[in-house]
PDB file of N, CA and C in Angstrom:
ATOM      1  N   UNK A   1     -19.897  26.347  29.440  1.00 51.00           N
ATOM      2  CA  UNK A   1     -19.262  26.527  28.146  1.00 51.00           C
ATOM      3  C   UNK A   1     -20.347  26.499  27.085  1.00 51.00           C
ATOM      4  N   UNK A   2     -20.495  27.864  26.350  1.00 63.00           N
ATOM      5  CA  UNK A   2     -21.802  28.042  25.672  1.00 63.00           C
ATOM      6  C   UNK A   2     -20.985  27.888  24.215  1.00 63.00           C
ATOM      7  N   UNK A   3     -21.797  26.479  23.265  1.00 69.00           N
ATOM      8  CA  UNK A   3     -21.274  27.200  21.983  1.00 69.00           C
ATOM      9  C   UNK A   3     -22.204  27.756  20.989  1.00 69.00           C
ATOM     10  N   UNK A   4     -21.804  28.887  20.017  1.00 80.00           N
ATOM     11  CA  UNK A   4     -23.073  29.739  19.642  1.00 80.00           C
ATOM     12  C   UNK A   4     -22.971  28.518  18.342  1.00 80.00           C
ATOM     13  N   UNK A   5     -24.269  29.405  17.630  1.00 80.00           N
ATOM     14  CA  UNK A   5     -24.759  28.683  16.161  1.00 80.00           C
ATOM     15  C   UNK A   5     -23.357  29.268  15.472  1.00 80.00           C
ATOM     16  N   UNK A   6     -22.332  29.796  15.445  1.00 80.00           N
ATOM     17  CA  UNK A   6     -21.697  30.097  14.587  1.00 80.00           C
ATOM     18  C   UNK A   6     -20.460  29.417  14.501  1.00 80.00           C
ATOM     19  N   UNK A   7     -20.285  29.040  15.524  1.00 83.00           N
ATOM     20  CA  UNK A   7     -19.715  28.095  16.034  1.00 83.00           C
ATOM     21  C   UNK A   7     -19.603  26.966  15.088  1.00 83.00           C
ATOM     22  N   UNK A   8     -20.726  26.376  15.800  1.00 82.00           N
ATOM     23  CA  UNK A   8     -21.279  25.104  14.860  1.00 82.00           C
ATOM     24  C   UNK A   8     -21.042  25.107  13.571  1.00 82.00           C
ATOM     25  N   UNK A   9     -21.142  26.492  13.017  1.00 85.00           N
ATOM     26  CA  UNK A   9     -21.112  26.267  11.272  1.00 85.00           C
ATOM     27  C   UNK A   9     -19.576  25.926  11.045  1.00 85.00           C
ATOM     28  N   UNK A  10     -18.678  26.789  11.543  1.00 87.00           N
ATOM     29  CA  UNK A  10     -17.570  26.810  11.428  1.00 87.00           C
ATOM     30  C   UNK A  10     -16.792  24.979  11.666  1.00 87.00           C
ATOM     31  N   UNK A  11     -17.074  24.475  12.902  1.00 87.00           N
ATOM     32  CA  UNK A  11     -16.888  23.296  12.917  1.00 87.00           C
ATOM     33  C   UNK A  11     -17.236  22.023  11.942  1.00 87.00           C
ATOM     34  N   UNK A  12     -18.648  22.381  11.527  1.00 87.00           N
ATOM     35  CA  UNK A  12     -18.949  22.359  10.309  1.00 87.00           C
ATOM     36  C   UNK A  12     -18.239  21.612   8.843  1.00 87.00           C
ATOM     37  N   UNK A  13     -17.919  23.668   8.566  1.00 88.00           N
ATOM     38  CA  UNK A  13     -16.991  23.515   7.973  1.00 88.00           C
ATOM     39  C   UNK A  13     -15.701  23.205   7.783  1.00 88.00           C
ATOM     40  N   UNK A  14     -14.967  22.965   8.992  1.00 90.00           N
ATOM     41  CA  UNK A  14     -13.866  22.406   8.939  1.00 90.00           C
ATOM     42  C   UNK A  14     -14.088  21.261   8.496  1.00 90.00           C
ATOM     43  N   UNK A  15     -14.842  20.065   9.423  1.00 91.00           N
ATOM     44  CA  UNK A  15     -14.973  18.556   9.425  1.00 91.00           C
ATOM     45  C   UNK A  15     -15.180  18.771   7.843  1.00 91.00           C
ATOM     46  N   UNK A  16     -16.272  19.167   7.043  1.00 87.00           N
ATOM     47  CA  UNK A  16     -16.238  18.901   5.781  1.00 87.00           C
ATOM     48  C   UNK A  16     -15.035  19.061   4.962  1.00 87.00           C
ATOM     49  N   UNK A  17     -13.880  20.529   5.364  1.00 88.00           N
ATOM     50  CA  UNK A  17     -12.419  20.537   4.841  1.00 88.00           C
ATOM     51  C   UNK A  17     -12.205  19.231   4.444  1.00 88.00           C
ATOM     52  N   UNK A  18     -11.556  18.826   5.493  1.00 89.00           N
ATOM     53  CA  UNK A  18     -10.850  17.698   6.527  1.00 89.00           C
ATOM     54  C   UNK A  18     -11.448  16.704   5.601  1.00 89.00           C
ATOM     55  N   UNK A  19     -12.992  16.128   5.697  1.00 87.00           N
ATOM     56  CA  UNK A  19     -13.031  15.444   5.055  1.00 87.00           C
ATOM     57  C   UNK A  19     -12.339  15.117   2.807  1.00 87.00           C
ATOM     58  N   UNK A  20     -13.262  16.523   2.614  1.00 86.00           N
ATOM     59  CA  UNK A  20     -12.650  16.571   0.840  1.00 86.00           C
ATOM     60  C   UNK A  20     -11.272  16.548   0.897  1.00 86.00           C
ATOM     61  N   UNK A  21     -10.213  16.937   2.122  1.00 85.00           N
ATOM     62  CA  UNK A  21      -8.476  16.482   1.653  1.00 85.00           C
ATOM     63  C   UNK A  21      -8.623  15.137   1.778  1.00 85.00           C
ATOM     64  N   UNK A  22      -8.889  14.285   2.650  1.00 87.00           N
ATOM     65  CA  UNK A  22      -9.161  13.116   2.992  1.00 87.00           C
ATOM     66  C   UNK A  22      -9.353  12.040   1.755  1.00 87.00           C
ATOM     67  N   UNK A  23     -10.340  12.653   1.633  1.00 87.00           N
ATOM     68  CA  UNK A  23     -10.853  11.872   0.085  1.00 87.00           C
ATOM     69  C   UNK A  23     -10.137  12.072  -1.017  1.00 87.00           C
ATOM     70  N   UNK A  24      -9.642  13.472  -1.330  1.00 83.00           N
ATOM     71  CA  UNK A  24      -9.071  13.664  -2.211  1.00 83.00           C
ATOM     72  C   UNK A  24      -7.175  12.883  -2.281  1.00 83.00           C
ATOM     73  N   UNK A  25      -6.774  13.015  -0.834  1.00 82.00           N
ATOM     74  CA  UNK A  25      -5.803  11.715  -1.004  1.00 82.00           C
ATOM     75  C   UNK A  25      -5.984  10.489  -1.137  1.00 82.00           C
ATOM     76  N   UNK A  26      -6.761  10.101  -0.649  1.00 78.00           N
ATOM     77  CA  UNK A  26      -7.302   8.217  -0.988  1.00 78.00           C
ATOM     78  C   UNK A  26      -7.066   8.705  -2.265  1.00 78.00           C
ATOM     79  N   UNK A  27      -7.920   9.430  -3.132  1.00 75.00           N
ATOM     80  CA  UNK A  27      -7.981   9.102  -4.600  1.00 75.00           C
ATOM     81  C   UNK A  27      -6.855   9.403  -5.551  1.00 75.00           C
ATOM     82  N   UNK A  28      -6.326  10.046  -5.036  1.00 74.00           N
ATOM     83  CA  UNK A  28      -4.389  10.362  -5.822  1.00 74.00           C
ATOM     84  C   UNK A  28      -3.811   8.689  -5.224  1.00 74.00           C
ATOM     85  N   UNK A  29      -3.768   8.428  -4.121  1.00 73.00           N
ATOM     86  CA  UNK A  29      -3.748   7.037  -3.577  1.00 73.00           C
ATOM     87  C   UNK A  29      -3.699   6.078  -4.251  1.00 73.00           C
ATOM     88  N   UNK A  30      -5.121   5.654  -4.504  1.00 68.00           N
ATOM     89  CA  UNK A  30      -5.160   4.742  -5.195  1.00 68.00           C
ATOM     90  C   UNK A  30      -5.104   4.918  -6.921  1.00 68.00           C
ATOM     91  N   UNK A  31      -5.620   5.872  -7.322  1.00 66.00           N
ATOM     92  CA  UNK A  31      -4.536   6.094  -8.484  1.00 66.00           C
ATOM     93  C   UNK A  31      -3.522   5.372  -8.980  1.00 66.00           C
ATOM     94  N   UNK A  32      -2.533   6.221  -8.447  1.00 63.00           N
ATOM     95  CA  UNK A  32      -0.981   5.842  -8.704  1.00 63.00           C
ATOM     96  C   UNK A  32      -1.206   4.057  -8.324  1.00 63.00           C
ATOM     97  N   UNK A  33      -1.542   3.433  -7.064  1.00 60.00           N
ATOM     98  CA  UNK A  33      -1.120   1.846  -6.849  1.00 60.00           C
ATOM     99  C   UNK A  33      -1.952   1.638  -7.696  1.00 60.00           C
ATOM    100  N   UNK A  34      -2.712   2.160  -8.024  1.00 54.00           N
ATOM    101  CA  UNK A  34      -3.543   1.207  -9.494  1.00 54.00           C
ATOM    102  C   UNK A  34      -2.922   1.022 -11.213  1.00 54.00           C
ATOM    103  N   UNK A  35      -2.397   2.131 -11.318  1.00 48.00           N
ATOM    104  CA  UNK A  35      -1.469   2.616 -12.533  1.00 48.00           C
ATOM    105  C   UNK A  35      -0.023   1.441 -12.195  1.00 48.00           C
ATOM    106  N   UNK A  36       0.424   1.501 -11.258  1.00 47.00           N
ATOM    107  CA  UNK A  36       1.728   0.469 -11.079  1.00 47.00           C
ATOM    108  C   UNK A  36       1.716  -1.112 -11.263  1.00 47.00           C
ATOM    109  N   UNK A  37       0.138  -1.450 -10.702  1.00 45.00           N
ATOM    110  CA  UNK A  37      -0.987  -2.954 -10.669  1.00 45.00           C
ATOM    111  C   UNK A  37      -1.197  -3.215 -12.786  1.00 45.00           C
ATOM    112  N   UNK A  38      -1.103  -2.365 -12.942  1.00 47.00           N
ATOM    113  CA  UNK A  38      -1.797  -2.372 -14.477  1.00 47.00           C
ATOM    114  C   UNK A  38      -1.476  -3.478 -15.441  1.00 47.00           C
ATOM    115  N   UNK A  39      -0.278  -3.845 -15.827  1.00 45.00           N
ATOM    116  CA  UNK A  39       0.086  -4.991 -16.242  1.00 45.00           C
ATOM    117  C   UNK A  39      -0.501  -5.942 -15.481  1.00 45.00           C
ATOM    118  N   UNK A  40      -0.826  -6.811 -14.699  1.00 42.00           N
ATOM    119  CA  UNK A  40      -1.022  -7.947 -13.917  1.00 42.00           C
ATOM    120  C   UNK A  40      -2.867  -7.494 -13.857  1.00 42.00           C
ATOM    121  N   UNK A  41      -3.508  -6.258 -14.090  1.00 42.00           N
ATOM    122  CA  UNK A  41      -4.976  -6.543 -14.428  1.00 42.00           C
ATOM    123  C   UNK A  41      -5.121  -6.979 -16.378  1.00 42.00           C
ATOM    124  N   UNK A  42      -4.191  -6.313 -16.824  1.00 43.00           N
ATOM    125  CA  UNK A  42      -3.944  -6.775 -18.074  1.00 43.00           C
ATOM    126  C   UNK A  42      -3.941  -8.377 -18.476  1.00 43.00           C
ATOM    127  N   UNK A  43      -2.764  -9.230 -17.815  1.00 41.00           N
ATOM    128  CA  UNK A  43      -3.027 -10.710 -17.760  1.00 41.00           C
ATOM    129  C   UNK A  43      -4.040 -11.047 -17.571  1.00 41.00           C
ATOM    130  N   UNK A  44      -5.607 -10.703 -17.229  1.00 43.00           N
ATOM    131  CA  UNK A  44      -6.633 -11.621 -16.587  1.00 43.00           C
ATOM    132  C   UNK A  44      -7.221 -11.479 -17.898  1.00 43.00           C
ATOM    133  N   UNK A  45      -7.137 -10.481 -19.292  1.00 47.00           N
ATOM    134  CA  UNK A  45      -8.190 -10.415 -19.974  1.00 47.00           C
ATOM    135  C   UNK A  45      -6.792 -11.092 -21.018  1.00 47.00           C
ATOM    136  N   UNK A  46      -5.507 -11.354 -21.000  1.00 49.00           N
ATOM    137  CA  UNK A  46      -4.844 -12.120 -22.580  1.00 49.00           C
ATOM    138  C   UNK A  46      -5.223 -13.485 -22.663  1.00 49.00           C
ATOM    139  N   UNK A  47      -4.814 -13.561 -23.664  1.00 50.00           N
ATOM    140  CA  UNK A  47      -5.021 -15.310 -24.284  1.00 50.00           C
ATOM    141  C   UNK A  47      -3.539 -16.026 -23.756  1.00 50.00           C
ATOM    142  N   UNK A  48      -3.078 -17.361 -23.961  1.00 54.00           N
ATOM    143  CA  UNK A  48      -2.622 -18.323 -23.469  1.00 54.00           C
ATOM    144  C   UNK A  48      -1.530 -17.127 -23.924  1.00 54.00           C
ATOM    145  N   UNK A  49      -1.244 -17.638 -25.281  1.00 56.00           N
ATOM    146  CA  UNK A  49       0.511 -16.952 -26.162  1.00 56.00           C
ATOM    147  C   UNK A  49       0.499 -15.313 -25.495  1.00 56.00           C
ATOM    148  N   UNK A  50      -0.687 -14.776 -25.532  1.00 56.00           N
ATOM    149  CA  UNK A  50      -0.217 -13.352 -24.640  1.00 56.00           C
ATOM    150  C   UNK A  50      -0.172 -13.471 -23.479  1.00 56.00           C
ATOM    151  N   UNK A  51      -0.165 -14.296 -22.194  1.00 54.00           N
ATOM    152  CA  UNK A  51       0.178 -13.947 -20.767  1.00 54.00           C
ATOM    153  C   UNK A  51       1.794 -14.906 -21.093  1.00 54.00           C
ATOM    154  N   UNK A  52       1.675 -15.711 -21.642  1.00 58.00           N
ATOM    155  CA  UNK A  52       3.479 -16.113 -22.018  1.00 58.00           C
ATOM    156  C   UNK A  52       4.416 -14.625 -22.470  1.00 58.00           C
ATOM    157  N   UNK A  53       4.151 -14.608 -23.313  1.00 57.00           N
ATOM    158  CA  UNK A  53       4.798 -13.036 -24.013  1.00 57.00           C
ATOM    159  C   UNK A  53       5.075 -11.823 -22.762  1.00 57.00           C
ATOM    160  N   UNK A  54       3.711 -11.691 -22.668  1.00 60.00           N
ATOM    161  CA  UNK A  54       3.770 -10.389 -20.889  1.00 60.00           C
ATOM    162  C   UNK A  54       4.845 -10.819 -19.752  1.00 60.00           C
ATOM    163  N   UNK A  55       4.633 -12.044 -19.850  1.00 59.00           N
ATOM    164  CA  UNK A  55       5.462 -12.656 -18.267  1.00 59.00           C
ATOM    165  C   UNK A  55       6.364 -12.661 -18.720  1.00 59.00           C
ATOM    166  N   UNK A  56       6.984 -12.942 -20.364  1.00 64.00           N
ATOM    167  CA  UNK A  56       8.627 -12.671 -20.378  1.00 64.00           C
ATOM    168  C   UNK A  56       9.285 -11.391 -20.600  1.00 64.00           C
ATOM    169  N   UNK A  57       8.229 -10.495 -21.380  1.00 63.00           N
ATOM    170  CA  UNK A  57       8.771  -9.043 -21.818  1.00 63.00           C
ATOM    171  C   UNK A  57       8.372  -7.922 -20.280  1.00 63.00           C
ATOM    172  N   UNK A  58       6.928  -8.199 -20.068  1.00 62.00           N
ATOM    173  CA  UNK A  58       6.855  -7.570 -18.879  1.00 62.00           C
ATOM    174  C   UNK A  58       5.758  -6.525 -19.250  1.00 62.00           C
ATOM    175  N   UNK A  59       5.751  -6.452 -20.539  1.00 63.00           N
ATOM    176  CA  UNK A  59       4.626  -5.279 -21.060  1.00 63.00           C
ATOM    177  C   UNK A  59       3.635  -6.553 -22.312  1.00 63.00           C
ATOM    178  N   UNK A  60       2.610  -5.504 -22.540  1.00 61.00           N
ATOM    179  CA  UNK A  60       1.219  -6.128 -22.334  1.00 61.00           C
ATOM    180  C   UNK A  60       1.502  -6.297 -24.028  1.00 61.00           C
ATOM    181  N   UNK A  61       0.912  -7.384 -24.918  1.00 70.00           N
ATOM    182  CA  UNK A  61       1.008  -7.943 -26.050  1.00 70.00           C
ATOM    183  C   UNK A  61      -1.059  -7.454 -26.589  1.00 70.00           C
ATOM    184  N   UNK A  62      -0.730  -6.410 -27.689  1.00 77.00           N
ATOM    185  CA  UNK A  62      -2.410  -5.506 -27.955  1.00 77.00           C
ATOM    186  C   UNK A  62      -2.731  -6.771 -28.921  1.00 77.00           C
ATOM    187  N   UNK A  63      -4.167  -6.628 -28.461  1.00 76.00           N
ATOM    188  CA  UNK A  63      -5.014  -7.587 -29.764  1.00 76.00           C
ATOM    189  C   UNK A  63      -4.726  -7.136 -31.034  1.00 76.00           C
ATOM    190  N   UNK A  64      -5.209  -7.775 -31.691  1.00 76.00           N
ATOM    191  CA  UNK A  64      -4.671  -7.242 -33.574  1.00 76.00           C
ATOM    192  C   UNK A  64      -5.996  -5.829 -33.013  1.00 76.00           C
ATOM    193  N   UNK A  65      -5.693  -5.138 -34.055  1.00 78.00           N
ATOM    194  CA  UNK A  65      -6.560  -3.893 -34.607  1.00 78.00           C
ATOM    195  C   UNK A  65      -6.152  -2.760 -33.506  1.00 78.00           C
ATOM    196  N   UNK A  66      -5.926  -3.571 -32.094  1.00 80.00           N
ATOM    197  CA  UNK A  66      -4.911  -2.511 -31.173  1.00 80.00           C
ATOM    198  C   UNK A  66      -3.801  -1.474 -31.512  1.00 80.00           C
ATOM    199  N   UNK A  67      -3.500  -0.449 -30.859  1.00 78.00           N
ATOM    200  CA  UNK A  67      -2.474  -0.430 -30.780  1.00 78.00           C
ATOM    201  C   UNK A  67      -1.160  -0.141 -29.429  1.00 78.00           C
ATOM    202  N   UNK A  68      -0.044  -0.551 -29.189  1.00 77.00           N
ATOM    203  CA  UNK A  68       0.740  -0.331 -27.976  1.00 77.00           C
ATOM    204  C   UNK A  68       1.369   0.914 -28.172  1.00 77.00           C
ATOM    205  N   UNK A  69       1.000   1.875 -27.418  1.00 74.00           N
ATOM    206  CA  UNK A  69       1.793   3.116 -26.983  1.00 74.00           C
ATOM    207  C   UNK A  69       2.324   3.422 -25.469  1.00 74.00           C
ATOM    208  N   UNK A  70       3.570   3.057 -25.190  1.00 72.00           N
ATOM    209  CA  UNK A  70       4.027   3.278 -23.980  1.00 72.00           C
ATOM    210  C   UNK A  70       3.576   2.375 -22.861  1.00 72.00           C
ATOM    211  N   UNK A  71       3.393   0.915 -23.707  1.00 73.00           N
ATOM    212  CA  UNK A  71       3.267   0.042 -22.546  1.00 73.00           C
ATOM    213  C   UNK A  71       1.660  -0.022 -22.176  1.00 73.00           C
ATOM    214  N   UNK A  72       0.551   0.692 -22.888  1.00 74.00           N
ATOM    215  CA  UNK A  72      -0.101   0.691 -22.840  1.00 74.00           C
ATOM    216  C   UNK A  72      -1.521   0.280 -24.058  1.00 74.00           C
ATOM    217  N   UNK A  73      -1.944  -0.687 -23.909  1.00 78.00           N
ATOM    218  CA  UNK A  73      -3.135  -1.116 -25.469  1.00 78.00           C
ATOM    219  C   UNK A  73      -3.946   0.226 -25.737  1.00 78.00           C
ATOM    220  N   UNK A  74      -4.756   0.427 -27.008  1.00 79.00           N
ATOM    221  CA  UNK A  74      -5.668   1.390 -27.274  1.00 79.00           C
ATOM    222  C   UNK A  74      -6.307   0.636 -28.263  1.00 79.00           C
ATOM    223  N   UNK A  75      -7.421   1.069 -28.585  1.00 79.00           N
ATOM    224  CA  UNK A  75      -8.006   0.902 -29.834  1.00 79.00           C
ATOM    225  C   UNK A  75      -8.633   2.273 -30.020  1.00 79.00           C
ATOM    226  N   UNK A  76      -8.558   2.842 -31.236  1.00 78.00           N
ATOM    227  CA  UNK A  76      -9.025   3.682 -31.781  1.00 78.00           C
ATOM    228  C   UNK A  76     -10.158   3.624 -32.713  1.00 78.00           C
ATOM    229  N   UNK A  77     -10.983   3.760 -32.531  1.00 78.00           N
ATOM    230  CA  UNK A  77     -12.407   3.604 -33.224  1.00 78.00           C
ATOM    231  C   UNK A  77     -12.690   4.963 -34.133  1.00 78.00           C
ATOM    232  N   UNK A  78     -12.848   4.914 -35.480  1.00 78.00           N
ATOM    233  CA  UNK A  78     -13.711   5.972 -35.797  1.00 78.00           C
ATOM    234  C   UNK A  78     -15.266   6.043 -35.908  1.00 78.00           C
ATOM    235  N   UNK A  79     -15.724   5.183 -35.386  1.00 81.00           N
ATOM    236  CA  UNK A  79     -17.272   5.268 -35.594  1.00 81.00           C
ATOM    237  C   UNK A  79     -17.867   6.426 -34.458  1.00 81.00           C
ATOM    238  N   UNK A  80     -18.572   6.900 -34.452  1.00 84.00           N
ATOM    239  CA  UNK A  80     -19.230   7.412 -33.763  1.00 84.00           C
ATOM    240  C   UNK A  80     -20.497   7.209 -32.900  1.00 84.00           C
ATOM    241  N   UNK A  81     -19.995   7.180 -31.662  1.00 84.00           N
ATOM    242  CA  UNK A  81     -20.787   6.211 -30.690  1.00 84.00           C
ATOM    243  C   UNK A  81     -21.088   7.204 -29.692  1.00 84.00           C
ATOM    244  N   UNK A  82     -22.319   6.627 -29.146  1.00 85.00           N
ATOM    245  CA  UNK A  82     -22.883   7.450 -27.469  1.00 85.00           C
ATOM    246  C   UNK A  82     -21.363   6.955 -26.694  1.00 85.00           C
ATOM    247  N   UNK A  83     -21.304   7.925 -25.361  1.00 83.00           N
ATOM    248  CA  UNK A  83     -19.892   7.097 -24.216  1.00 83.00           C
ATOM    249  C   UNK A  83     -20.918   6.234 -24.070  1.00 83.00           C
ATOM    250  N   UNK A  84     -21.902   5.829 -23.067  1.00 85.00           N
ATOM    251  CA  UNK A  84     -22.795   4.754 -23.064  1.00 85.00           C
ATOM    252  C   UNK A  84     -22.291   3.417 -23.472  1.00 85.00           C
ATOM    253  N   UNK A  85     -22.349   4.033 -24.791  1.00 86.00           N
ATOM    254  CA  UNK A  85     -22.184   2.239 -25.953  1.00 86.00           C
ATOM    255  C   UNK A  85     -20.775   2.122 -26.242  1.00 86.00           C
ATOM    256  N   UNK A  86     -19.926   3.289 -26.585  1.00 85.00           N
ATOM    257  CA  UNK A  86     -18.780   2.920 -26.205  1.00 85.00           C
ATOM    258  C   UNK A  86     -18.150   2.061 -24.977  1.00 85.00           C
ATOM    259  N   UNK A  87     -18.420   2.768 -24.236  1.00 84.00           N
ATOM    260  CA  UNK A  87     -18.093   2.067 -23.232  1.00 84.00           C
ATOM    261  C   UNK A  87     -18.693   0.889 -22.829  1.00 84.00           C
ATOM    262  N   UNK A  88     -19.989   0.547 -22.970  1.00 86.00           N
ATOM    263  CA  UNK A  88     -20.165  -1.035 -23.499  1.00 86.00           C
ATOM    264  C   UNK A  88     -19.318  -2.020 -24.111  1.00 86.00           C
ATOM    265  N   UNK A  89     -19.097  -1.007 -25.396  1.00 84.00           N
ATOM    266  CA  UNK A  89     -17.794  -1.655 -26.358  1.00 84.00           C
ATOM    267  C   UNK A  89     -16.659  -2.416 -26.134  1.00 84.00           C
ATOM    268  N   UNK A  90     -16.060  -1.270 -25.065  1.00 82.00           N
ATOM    269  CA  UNK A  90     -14.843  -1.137 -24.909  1.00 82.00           C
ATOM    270  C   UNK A  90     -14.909  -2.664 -23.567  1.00 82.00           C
ATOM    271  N   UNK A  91     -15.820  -2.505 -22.687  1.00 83.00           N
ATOM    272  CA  UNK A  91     -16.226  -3.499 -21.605  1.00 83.00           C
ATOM    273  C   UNK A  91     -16.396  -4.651 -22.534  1.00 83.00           C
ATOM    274  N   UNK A  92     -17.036  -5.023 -23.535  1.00 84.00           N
ATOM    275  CA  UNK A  92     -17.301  -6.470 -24.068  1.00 84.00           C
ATOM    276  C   UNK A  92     -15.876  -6.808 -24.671  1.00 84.00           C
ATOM    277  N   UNK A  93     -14.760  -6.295 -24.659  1.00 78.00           N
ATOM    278  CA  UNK A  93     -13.470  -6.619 -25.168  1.00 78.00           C
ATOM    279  C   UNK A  93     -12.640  -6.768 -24.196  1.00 78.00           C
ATOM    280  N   UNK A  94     -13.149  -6.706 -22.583  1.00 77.00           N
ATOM    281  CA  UNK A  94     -12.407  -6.761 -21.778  1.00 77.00           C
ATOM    282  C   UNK A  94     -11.522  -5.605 -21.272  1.00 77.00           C
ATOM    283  N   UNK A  95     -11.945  -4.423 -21.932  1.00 80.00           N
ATOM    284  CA  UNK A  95     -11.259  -2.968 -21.459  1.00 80.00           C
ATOM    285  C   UNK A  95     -12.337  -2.030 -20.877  1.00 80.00           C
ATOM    286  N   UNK A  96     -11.860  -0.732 -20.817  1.00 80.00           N
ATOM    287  CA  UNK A  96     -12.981  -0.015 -20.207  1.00 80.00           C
ATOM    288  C   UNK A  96     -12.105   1.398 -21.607  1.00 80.00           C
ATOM    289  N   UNK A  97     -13.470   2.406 -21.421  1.00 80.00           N
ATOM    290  CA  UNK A  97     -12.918   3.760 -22.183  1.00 80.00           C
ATOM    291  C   UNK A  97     -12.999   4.837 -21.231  1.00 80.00           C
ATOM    292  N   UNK A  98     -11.541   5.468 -22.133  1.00 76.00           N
ATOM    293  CA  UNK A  98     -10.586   6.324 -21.106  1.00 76.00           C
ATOM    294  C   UNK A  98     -10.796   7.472 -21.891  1.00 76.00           C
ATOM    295  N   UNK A  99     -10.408   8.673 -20.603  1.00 74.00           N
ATOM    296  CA  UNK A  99     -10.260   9.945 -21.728  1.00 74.00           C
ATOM    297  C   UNK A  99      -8.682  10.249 -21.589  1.00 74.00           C
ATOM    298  N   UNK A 100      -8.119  10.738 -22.045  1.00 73.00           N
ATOM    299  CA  UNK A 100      -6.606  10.930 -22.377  1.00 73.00           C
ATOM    300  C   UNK A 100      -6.747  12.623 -22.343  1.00 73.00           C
ATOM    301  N   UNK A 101      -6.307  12.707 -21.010  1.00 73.00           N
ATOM    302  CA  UNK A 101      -6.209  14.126 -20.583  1.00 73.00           C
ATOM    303  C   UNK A 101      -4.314  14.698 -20.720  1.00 73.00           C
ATOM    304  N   UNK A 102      -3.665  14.044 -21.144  1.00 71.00           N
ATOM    305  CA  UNK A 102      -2.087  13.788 -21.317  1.00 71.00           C
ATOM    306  C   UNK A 102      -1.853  14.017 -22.819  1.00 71.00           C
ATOM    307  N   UNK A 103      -1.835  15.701 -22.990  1.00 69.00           N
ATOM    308  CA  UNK A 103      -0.976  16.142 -24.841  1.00 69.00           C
ATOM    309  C   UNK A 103      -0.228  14.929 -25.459  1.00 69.00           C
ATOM    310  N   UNK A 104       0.806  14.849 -24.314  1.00 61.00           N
ATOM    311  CA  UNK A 104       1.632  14.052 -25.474  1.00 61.00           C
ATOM    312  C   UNK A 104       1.243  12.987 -25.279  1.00 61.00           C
ATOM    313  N   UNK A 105       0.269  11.775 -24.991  1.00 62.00           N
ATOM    314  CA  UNK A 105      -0.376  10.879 -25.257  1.00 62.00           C
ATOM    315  C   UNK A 105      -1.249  11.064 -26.245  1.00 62.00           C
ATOM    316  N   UNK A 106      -1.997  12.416 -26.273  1.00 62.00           N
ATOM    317  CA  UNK A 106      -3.180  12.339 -27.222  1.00 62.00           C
ATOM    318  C   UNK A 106      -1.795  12.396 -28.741  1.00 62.00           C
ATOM    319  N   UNK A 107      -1.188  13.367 -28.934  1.00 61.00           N
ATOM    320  CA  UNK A 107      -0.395  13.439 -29.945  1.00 61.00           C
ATOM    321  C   UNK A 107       0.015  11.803 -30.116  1.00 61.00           C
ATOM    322  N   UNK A 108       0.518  11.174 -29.823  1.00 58.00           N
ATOM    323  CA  UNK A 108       0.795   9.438 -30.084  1.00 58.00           C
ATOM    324  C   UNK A 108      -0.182   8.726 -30.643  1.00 58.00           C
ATOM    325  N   UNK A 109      -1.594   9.012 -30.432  1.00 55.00           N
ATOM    326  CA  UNK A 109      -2.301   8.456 -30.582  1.00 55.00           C
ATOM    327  C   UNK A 109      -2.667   9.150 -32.206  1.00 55.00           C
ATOM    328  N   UNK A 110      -2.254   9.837 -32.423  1.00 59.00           N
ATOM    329  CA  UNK A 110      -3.072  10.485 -33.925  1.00 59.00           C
ATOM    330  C   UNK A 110      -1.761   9.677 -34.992  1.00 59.00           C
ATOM    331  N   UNK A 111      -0.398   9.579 -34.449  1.00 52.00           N
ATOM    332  CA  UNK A 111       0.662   9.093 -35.247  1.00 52.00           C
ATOM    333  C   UNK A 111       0.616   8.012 -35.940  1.00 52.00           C
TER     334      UNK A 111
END
């Protein structure tokens, strides 16, 4: 049983298929169970009166200068920053920075 070089490529390329669906479901995967987890990573960064508040309402209580849209904190900054230092920023407050690929989120956010 002879297999040629063309062979090989082809096998190849499948295993690599196979692999990028692979990966590409883990990451829709964990996604979504991460998006559902979100409140309860929220509690590790509130203060005393905000994990009281969360545990009775169920949604997340924004620092002052925040704001809550859909169950979710933001802060909106107008300064103009590297992502770099933003995202420094956003990390020394206990968040991380997001891009908002979702119209009608970005529209909420200008309101």
């Amino acid at each position: 049983f002879e297999i040629t070089e063309r062979r090989y490529v082809d096998i190849l390329f499948l295993s690599f298929g196979l692999l990028c669906l692979t990966q590409a479901t883990l990451n829709i995967t964990l996604r979504l169970t991460g998006e559902s987890n979100e409140p309860f990573v929220y509690l590790q960064y509130c203060s005393g009166p905000e994990k009281a508040l969360m545990s009775l309402t169920g949604r997340p209580v924004c620092p002052n200068s925040w704001r809550e849209i859909r169950g979710r904190c933001y802060f909106l900054s107008s300064e103009m920053r590297s992502w770099n230092s933003s995202r420094a920023f956003c990390q020394d407050h206990g968040a991380d920075l997001v891009v908002i690929n979702d119209e009608q989120e970005q529209v909420l956010q200008c309101l």
